[in-house]
CSV table of C-alpha atoms in Angstrom, one decimal:
chain,number,residue,atom,x,y,z
A,1013,MET,CA,108.8,120.1,105.5
A,1014,LYS,CA,105.4,121.7,106.4
A,1015,VAL,CA,104.5,121.5,110.0
A,1016,LEU,CA,101.1,122.4,111.6
A,1017,ILE,CA,101.2,123.4,115.2
A,1018,VAL,CA,97.8,123.4,117.1
A,1019,LEU,CA,97.3,125.6,120.1
A,1020,THR,CA,94.5,126.0,122.6
A,1021,SER,CA,92.0,128.9,122.6
A,1022,HIS,CA,90.9,128.2,126.2
A,1023,ASP,CA,92.0,130.7,128.9
A,1024,GLN,CA,90.1,129.7,132.1
A,1025,LEU,CA,91.6,127.4,134.7
A,1026,GLY,CA,88.3,125.7,135.7
A,1027,THR,CA,86.4,127.7,138.2
A,1028,THR,CA,89.4,129.1,140.0
A,1029,GLY,CA,89.2,132.5,138.3
A,1030,LEU,CA,92.8,132.0,137.2
A,1031,LYS,CA,94.1,132.2,133.6
A,1032,THR,CA,95.5,129.3,131.6
A,1033,GLY,CA,96.3,128.7,128.0
A,1034,PHE,CA,99.3,127.1,126.2
A,1035,TRP,CA,102.7,126.7,127.8
A,1036,LEU,CA,105.3,128.9,126.2
A,1037,GLU,CA,108.3,126.5,126.3
A,1038,GLU,CA,106.1,123.8,124.6
A,1039,LEU,CA,105.6,126.2,121.7
A,1040,ALA,CA,109.0,127.9,121.6
A,1041,ALA,CA,111.2,124.8,121.7
A,1042,PRO,CA,109.4,122.9,118.9
A,1043,TYR,CA,108.9,126.1,116.9
A,1044,TYR,CA,112.7,126.7,116.7
A,1045,THR,CA,113.5,123.0,116.4
A,1046,PHE,CA,111.4,122.9,113.3
A,1047,LYS,CA,112.3,126.4,112.0
A,1048,ASP,CA,116.1,125.8,112.4
A,1049,ALA,CA,115.6,122.5,110.4
A,1050,GLY,CA,114.1,124.6,107.5
A,1051,ALA,CA,110.5,123.8,108.1
A,1052,GLN,CA,107.5,125.9,107.1
A,1053,ILE,CA,105.3,126.4,110.1
A,1054,VAL,CA,101.6,127.2,110.4
A,1055,LEU,CA,100.0,128.0,113.8
A,1056,ALA,CA,96.4,127.1,114.2
A,1057,SER,CA,93.8,127.4,117.1
A,1058,PRO,CA,90.1,126.7,117.4
A,1059,ASN,CA,89.2,130.4,117.5
A,1060,GLY,CA,92.0,131.7,115.4
A,1061,GLY,CA,93.9,134.9,116.2
A,1062,GLN,CA,95.9,135.3,119.4
A,1063,PRO,CA,95.8,132.1,121.6
A,1064,PRO,CA,96.0,132.6,125.4
A,1065,LEU,CA,99.4,132.2,127.0
A,1066,ASP,CA,99.4,130.6,130.4
A,1067,PRO,CA,100.9,133.5,132.4
A,1068,LYS,CA,102.8,131.1,134.7
A,1069,SER,CA,104.8,129.8,131.7
A,1070,ASN,CA,106.4,133.2,131.2
A,1071,GLU,CA,107.5,133.6,134.8
A,1072,PRO,CA,111.3,133.8,135.2
A,1073,ALA,CA,111.5,130.3,136.7
A,1074,PHE,CA,110.0,128.8,133.6
A,1075,GLN,CA,111.8,130.9,130.9
A,1076,THR,CA,114.5,129.3,128.7
A,1077,ASP,CA,116.8,130.6,126.0
A,1078,LEU,CA,114.1,129.5,123.4
A,1079,THR,CA,111.2,131.2,125.2
A,1080,ARG,CA,113.3,134.4,125.3
A,1081,ARG,CA,114.2,134.0,121.7
A,1082,PHE,CA,110.5,133.6,120.9
A,1083,GLU,CA,109.6,136.7,122.9
A,1084,ALA,CA,112.2,138.8,121.0
A,1085,ASP,CA,111.2,137.4,117.6
A,1086,ALA,CA,108.8,139.9,115.9
A,1087,ALA,CA,107.9,137.5,113.1
A,1088,ALA,CA,107.1,134.7,115.5
A,1089,ASN,CA,105.0,136.9,117.7
A,1090,ASP,CA,103.1,138.2,114.6
A,1091,GLN,CA,102.4,134.6,113.5
A,1092,LEU,CA,101.2,133.8,117.0
A,1093,ALA,CA,98.9,136.8,117.0
A,1094,ASN,CA,97.3,135.6,113.8
A,1095,THR,CA,96.9,131.9,114.2
A,1096,VAL,CA,94.5,130.4,111.5
A,1097,ARG,CA,91.2,128.9,112.5
A,1098,LEU,CA,91.4,125.1,113.1
A,1099,ASP,CA,88.4,124.5,110.8
A,1100,SER,CA,90.4,126.1,107.9
A,1101,VAL,CA,93.3,123.6,107.9
A,1102,SER,CA,93.7,120.3,106.2
A,1103,GLN,CA,96.2,117.5,106.8
A,1104,ALA,CA,96.7,117.4,103.0
A,1105,ASP,CA,98.6,120.6,103.2
A,1106,PHE,CA,101.1,119.3,105.9
A,1107,ASP,CA,103.6,116.6,106.6
A,1108,THR,CA,102.9,116.4,110.3
A,1109,VAL,CA,101.1,118.1,113.2
A,1110,PHE,CA,102.4,119.0,116.7
A,1111,TYR,CA,100.3,119.8,119.8
A,1112,PRO,CA,101.9,121.8,122.6
A,1113,GLY,CA,100.3,121.5,126.0
A,1114,GLY,CA,99.5,123.8,128.8
A,1115,HIS,CA,96.3,123.1,130.7
A,1116,GLY,CA,94.0,124.8,128.1
A,1117,PRO,CA,93.8,121.9,125.7
A,1118,LEU,CA,92.2,119.7,128.3
A,1119,TRP,CA,89.1,121.9,128.1
A,1120,ASP,CA,88.8,122.8,124.4
A,1121,LEU,CA,91.0,120.6,122.1
A,1122,ALA,CA,90.2,117.4,123.9
A,1123,GLU,CA,86.5,117.8,123.1
A,1124,ASP,CA,86.9,119.6,119.8
A,1125,PRO,CA,85.4,117.5,116.9
A,1126,ARG,CA,87.6,119.4,114.4
A,1127,SER,CA,90.8,118.5,116.3
A,1128,ILE,CA,89.7,114.9,116.8
A,1129,ALA,CA,89.0,114.6,113.0
A,1130,LEU,CA,92.3,116.3,112.1
A,1131,ILE,CA,94.4,113.9,114.2
A,1132,GLU,CA,92.5,111.0,112.7
A,1133,SER,CA,93.1,112.3,109.2
A,1134,PHE,CA,96.9,112.6,109.8
A,1135,ILE,CA,97.1,109.0,111.1
A,1136,ALA,CA,94.9,107.7,108.2
A,1137,ALA,CA,97.3,109.4,105.8
A,1138,ASN,CA,100.3,107.7,107.4
A,1139,LYS,CA,101.7,111.0,108.8
A,1140,PRO,CA,103.2,111.3,112.3
A,1141,VAL,CA,101.5,113.2,115.1
A,1142,ALA,CA,103.3,114.5,118.1
A,1143,LEU,CA,101.8,115.8,121.4
A,1144,VAL,CA,103.6,117.0,124.6
A,1145,CYS,CA,102.7,117.4,128.3
A,1146,HIS,CA,98.9,117.9,128.6
A,1147,ALA,CA,98.4,117.6,124.9
A,1148,PRO,CA,98.3,113.8,124.8
A,1149,GLY,CA,95.0,114.3,126.7
A,1150,VAL,CA,93.5,115.6,123.4
A,1151,LEU,CA,93.7,112.0,122.2
A,1152,ARG,CA,90.9,110.9,124.6
A,1153,HIS,CA,88.2,110.7,121.8
A,1154,VAL,CA,90.5,110.1,118.8
A,1155,ARG,CA,89.9,106.7,117.2
A,1156,SER,CA,91.8,104.4,114.9
A,1157,ALA,CA,90.3,103.2,111.6
A,1158,ASP,CA,88.9,100.1,113.5
A,1159,GLY,CA,86.9,102.4,115.8
A,1160,LYS,CA,89.1,101.7,118.9
A,1161,PRO,CA,90.7,104.5,120.8
A,1162,LEU,CA,93.9,105.5,119.0
A,1163,VAL,CA,96.0,105.0,122.1
A,1164,ALA,CA,94.7,101.5,122.8
A,1165,GLY,CA,97.7,99.1,122.9
A,1166,LYS,CA,100.1,101.9,122.0
A,1167,ARG,CA,103.0,103.0,124.0
A,1168,VAL,CA,102.4,106.6,125.3
A,1169,THR,CA,103.3,109.2,127.8
A,1170,GLY,CA,102.0,112.5,129.0
A,1171,PHE,CA,101.8,114.8,132.1
A,1172,THR,CA,102.0,112.5,135.1
A,1173,ASN,CA,99.6,112.5,138.1
A,1174,THR,CA,102.5,113.4,140.4
A,1175,GLU,CA,103.4,116.4,138.2
A,1176,GLU,CA,99.8,117.5,138.3
A,1177,ALA,CA,99.8,117.2,142.0
A,1178,GLY,CA,103.1,119.1,142.1
A,1179,VAL,CA,101.4,122.1,140.5
A,1180,GLY,CA,98.4,121.7,142.8
A,1181,LEU,CA,95.8,121.2,140.0
A,1182,THR,CA,94.7,117.6,140.4
A,1183,ASP,CA,91.2,118.7,141.5
A,1184,VAL,CA,90.9,121.5,139.0
A,1185,VAL,CA,91.6,119.8,135.7
A,1186,PRO,CA,88.7,118.1,133.9
A,1187,PHE,CA,90.7,114.9,133.8
A,1188,LEU,CA,94.2,113.6,134.6
A,1189,VAL,CA,96.2,112.9,131.4
A,1190,GLU,CA,98.0,109.8,132.9
A,1191,ASP,CA,94.7,108.3,134.1
A,1192,GLU,CA,92.9,109.0,130.8
A,1193,LEU,CA,95.6,107.5,128.6
A,1194,LYS,CA,95.5,104.4,130.7
A,1195,ALA,CA,91.7,104.3,130.7
A,1196,LYS,CA,91.7,104.3,126.9
A,1197,GLY,CA,94.0,101.3,126.8
A,1198,GLY,CA,97.3,103.2,126.3
A,1199,VAL,CA,100.5,101.4,127.5
A,1200,TYR,CA,101.6,104.3,129.6
A,1201,SER,CA,105.1,104.9,130.9
A,1202,LYS,CA,106.9,107.8,132.4
A,1203,GLY,CA,110.3,109.1,133.3
A,1204,PRO,CA,111.3,111.2,136.4
A,1205,ASP,CA,109.0,114.2,137.0
A,1206,TRP,CA,110.1,117.3,135.0
A,1207,GLY,CA,112.8,115.4,133.1
A,1208,SER,CA,112.6,114.9,129.3
A,1209,TYR,CA,110.8,111.7,128.4
A,1210,VAL,CA,109.5,110.9,124.9
A,1211,VAL,CA,107.8,107.8,123.7
A,1212,THR,CA,107.3,106.7,120.0
A,1213,ASP,CA,104.9,104.1,118.8
A,1214,GLY,CA,104.5,104.0,115.1
A,1215,LEU,CA,103.1,107.4,113.9
A,1216,LEU,CA,102.4,108.5,117.5
A,1217,ILE,CA,105.0,110.6,119.4
A,1218,THR,CA,104.2,111.7,122.9
A,1219,GLY,CA,106.3,113.8,125.4
A,1220,GLN,CA,105.8,113.8,129.2
A,1221,ASN,CA,106.2,117.5,130.1
A,1222,PRO,CA,107.6,120.9,129.1
A,1223,ALA,CA,111.1,119.6,129.2
A,1224,SER,CA,110.2,116.9,126.6
A,1225,SER,CA,109.0,119.4,124.0
A,1226,ALA,CA,112.3,119.9,122.1
A,1227,GLU,CA,113.2,116.2,122.1
A,1228,ALA,CA,109.7,115.3,120.8
A,1229,ALA,CA,110.2,117.8,117.9
A,1230,GLU,CA,113.6,116.3,117.2
A,1231,VAL,CA,112.2,112.8,117.2
A,1232,LEU,CA,109.4,114.0,114.8
A,1233,ILE,CA,111.9,115.5,112.4
A,1234,LYS,CA,113.9,112.2,112.3
A,1235,GLN,CA,110.8,110.3,111.6
A,1236,LEU,CA,109.8,112.6,108.7
A,1237,ALA,CA,113.3,112.2,107.3
A,1238,GLN,CA,112.9,108.5,107.2
A,1239,ALA,CA,109.5,108.6,105.6
């Protein structure tokens, strides 16, 4: 099993002067879910090299056993420091792709033609795609073979408007994930704020928030096992 994980390279939280990036739990939980299942993992980002970590995601309140495991894992940190450039990867080399969130992807990956084409190529090759938390927002410009938005008519989830309000960033983000998925025709649903909630529709697996990242990876592994 070869898994591509795509991380953001964007580190500015709008015009607030604050830093953002990827959310640590949303990388660490899937990383070890895949690794412990024997997968080969490649980390990629638009700019390559060390992607920016959202500093909030490593505050004590948001640390988990798996984030601590990642922090103590020299090989994992070396891999993270040396992500490959997004324009150097091909879906032909992987069985699936996983997108962790954090706010960063709303600015770069959501608008990145390479990311858009990559997701479209996985779907066209009948390979599953999983995205959690803010990452379902990167689907906003992704289209199906018929030219319609990929999420149109599909069951999806992603970071809720109330969760965004809860972290005080409703007026900072370039768009709200819940609103955008609905605007593109997605059949959006959600569970309780901050609880694990994962939705599968065909090749598309989406998770609502950081707590959903391990479950989304587990669902993805099961789907690959059935392929």
